[in-house]
Short mmCIF file of C-alpha atoms in Angstrom, two decimals:
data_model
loop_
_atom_site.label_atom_id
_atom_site.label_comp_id
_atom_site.label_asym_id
_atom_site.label_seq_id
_atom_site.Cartn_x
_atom_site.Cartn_y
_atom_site.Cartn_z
CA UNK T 276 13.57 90.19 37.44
CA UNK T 277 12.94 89.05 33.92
CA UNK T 278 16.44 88.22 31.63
CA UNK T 279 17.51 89.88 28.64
CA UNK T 280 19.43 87.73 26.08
CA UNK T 281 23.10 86.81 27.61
CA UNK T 282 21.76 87.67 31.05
CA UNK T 283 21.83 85.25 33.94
CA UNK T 284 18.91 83.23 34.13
CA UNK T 285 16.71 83.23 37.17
CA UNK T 286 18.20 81.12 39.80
CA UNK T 287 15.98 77.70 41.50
CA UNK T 288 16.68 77.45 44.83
CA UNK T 289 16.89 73.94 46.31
CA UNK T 290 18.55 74.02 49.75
CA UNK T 291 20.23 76.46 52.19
CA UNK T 292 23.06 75.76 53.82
CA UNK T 293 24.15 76.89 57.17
CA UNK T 294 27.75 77.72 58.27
CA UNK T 295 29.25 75.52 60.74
CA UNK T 296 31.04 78.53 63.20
CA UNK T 297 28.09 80.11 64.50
CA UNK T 298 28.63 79.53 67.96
CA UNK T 299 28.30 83.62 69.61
CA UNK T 300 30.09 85.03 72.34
CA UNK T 301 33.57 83.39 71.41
CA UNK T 302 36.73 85.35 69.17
CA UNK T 303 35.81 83.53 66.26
CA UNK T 304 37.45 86.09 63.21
CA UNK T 305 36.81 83.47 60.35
CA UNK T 306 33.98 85.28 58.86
CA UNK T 307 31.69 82.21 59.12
CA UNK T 308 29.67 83.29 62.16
CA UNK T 309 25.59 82.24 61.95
CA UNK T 310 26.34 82.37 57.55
CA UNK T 311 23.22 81.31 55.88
CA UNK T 312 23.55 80.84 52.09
CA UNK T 313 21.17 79.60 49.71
CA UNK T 314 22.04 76.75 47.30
CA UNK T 315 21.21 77.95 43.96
CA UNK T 316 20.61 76.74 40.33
CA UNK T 317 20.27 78.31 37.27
CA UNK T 318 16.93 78.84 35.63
CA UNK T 319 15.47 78.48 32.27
CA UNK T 320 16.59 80.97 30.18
CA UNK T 321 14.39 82.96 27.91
CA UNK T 322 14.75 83.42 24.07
CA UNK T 323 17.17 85.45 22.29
CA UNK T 324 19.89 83.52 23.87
CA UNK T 325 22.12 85.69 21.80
CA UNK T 326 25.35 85.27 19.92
CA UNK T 327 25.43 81.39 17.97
CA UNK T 328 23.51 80.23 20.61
CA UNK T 329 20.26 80.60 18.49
CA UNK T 330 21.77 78.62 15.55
CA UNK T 331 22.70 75.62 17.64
CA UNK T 332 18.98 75.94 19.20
CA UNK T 333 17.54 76.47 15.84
CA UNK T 334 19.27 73.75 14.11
CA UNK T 335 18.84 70.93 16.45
CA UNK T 336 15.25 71.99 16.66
CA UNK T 337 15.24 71.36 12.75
CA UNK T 338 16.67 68.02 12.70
CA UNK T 339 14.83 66.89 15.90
CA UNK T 340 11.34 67.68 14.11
CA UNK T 341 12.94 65.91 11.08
CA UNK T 342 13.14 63.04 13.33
CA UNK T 343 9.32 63.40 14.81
CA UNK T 344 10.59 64.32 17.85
CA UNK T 345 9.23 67.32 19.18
CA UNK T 346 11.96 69.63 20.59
CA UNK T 347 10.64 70.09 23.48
CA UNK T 348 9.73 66.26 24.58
CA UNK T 349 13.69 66.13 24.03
CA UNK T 350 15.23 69.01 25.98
CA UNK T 351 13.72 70.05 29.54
CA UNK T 352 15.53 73.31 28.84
CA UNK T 353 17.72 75.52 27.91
CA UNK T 354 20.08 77.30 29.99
CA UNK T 355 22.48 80.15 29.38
CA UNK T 356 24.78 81.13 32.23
CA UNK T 357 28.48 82.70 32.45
CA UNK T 358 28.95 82.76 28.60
CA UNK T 359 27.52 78.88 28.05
CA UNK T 360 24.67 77.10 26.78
CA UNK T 361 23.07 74.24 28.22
CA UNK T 362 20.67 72.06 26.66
CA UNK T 363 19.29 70.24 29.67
CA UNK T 364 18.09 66.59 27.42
CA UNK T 365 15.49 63.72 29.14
CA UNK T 366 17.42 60.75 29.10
CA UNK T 367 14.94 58.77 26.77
CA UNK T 368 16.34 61.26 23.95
CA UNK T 369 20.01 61.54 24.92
CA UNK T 370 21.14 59.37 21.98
CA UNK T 371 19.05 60.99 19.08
CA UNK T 372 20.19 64.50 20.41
CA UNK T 373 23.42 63.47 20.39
CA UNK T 374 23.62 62.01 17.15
CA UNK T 375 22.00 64.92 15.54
CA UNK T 376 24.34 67.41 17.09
CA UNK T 377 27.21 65.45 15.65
CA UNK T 378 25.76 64.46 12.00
CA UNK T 379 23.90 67.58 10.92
CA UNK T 380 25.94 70.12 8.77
CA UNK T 381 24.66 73.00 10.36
CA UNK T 382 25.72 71.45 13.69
CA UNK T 383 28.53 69.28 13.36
CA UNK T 384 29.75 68.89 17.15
CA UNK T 385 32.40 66.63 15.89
CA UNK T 386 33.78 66.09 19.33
CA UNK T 387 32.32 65.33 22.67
CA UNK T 388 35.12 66.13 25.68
CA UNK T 389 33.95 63.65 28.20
CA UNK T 390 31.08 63.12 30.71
CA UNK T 391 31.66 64.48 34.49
CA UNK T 392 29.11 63.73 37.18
CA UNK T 393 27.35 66.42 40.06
CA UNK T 394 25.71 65.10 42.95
CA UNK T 395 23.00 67.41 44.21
CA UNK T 396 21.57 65.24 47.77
CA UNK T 397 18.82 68.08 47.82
CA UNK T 398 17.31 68.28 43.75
CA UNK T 399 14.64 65.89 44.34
CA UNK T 400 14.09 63.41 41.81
CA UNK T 401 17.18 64.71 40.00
CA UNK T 402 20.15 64.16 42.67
CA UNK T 403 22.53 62.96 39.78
CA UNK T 404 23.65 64.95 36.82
CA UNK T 405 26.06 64.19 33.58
CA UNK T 406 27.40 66.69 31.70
CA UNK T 407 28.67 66.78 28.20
CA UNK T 408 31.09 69.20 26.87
CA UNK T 409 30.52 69.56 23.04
CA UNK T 410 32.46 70.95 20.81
CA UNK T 411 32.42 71.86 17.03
CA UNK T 412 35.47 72.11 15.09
CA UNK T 413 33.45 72.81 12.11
CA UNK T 414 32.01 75.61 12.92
CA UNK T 415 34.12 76.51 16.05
CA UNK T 416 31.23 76.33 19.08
CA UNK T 417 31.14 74.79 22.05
CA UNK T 418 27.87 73.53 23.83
CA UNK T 419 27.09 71.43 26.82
CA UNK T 420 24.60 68.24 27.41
CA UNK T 421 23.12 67.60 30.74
CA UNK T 422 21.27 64.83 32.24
CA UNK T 423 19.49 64.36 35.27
CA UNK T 424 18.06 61.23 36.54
CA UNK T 425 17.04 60.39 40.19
CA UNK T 426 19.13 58.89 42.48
CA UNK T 427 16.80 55.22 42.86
CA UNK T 428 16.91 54.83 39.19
CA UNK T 429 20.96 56.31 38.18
CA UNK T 430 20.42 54.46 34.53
CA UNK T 431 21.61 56.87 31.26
CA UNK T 432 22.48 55.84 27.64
CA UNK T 433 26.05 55.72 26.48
CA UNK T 434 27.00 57.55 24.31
CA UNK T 435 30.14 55.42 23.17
CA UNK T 436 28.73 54.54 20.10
CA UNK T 437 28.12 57.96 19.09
CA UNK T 438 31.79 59.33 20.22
CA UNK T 439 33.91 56.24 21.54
CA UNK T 440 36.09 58.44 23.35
CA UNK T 441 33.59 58.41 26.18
CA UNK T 442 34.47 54.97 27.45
CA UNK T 443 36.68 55.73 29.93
CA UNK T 444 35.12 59.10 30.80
CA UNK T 445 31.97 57.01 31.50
CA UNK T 446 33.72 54.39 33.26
CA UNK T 447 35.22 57.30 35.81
CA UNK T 448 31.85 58.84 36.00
CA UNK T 449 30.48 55.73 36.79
CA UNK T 450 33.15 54.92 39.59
CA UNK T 451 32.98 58.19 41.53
CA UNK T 452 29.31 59.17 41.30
CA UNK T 453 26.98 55.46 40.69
CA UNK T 454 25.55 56.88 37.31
CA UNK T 455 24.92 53.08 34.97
CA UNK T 456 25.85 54.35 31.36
CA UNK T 457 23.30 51.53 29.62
CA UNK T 458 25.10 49.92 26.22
CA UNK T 459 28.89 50.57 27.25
CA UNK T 460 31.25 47.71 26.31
CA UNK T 461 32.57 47.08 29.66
CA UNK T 462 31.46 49.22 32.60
CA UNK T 463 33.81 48.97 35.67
CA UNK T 464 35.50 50.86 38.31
CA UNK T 465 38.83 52.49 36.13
CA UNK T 466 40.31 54.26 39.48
CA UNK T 467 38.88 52.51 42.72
CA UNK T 468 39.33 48.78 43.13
CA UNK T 469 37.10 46.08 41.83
CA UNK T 470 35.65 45.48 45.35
CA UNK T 471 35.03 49.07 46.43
CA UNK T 472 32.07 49.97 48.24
CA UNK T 473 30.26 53.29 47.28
CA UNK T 474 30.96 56.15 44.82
CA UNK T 475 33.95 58.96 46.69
CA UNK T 476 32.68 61.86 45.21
CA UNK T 477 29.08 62.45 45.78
CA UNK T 478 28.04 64.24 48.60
CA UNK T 479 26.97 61.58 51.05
CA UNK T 480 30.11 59.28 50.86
CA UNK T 481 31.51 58.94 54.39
CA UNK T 482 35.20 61.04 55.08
CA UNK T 483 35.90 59.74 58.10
CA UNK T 484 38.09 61.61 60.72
CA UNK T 485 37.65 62.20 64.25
CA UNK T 486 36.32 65.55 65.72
CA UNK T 487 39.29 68.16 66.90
CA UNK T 488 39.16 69.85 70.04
CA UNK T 489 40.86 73.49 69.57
CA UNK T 490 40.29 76.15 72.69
CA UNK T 491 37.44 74.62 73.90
CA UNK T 492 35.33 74.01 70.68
CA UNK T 493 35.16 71.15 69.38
CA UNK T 494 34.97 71.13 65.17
CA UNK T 495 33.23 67.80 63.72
CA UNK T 496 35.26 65.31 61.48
CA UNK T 497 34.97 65.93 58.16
CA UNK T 498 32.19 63.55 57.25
CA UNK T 499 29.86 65.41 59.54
CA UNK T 500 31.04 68.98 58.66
CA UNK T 501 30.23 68.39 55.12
CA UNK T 502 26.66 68.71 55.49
CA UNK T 503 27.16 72.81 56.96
CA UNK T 504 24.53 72.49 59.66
#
């Protein structure tokens, strides 16, 4: 059904996911038996987004055409879900939209809170997302920024120059999920050692483990159960 301002957008589906105890006939109590869930996304949400949301939509759309940029070249879309706004921004026009939603009066998001990655395996051609928290003392608002680029090509502008407290928030991101933050001073692993091989917190790094038998089942090691099938 069709949202009215403030209501949940309508969701993009982009995998289901299985539960792992569906074996029948056994005393399995866990709940988990033959669960089939889909994995959801929120959709584009409609206009009035309601509340300040409208401003912030209006007045980047103002300084983006100021710019010759047309808003929406810049932003893929705009999402409002549990009580935030997300302005989902092409990569090519990270920078500008970030600069403008720090410099313009009628903006002035003074303060960007860091950058944390999301690994979705099954969002083809966008399996890696960075999110921006943004914040406005100014005006007291809060926003987020969100990227998505494809897996074969993980390449997104940095936005240190814009608010230098992103270095090390990039350099995390960059360790744990492979995103390349073009134009940082000095991108390197900040938690994992130098010589690590892969990225621990997307979806498809290995766990490990050996299975566990318990009663007769036997339950997977971690690395398989991850995938629920």
């Amino acid at each position: 059904m069709p949202t009215d301002s403030g209501a949940s957008p309508l969701p993009e589906q982009i995998d289901v996911r299985r539960g792992l105890f569906g074996v029948q006939g056994t005393g399995d109590t866990s709940g988990y038996g033959g669960l089939v869930r889909p994995v959801l996304l929120p959709g584009s949400t409609p206009r009035p987004y309601g509340g300040y949301f409208d401003d912030v939509a209006d007045g980047l759309h103002a300084a983006l055409a100021e710019a010759d940029v047309v808003f929406e070249d810049a932003i893929e879309r705009v999402v409002v879900f549990r009580g935030q706004i997300t302005f989902e921004v092409r990569r090519e026009h990270l920078t500008r939209v970030a600069r403008n939603l720090r410099d313009e009066p009628d903006l002035r998001f003074e303060m960007c809170l860091g950058v944390s990655g999301v690994h979705y395996p099954q969002d083809a051609g966008r399996e890696l997302h960075a999110v921006y928290p943004l914040m406005s003392i100014t005006h007291n608002r809060r926003i987020l920024l969100e990227v998505a680029v494809p897996d074969a090509d993980p390449h997104i502008p940095s936005l240190t120059e814009i608010y230098p407290t992103n270095d090390w928030h990039e350099r995390e991101t960059y360790d744990f999920f492979g995103i390349v933050f073009d134009g940082h001073p000095s991108l390197t692993r900040i938690q994992m050692p130098d010589d690590w091989s892969g990225h621990p917190q997307r979806k498809d790094y290995p766990l490990g483990g050996i299975p566990v038998e318990y009663k007769g089942a036997e339950i997977p090691p971690p690395d398989e159960r991850r995938g629920y099938k």
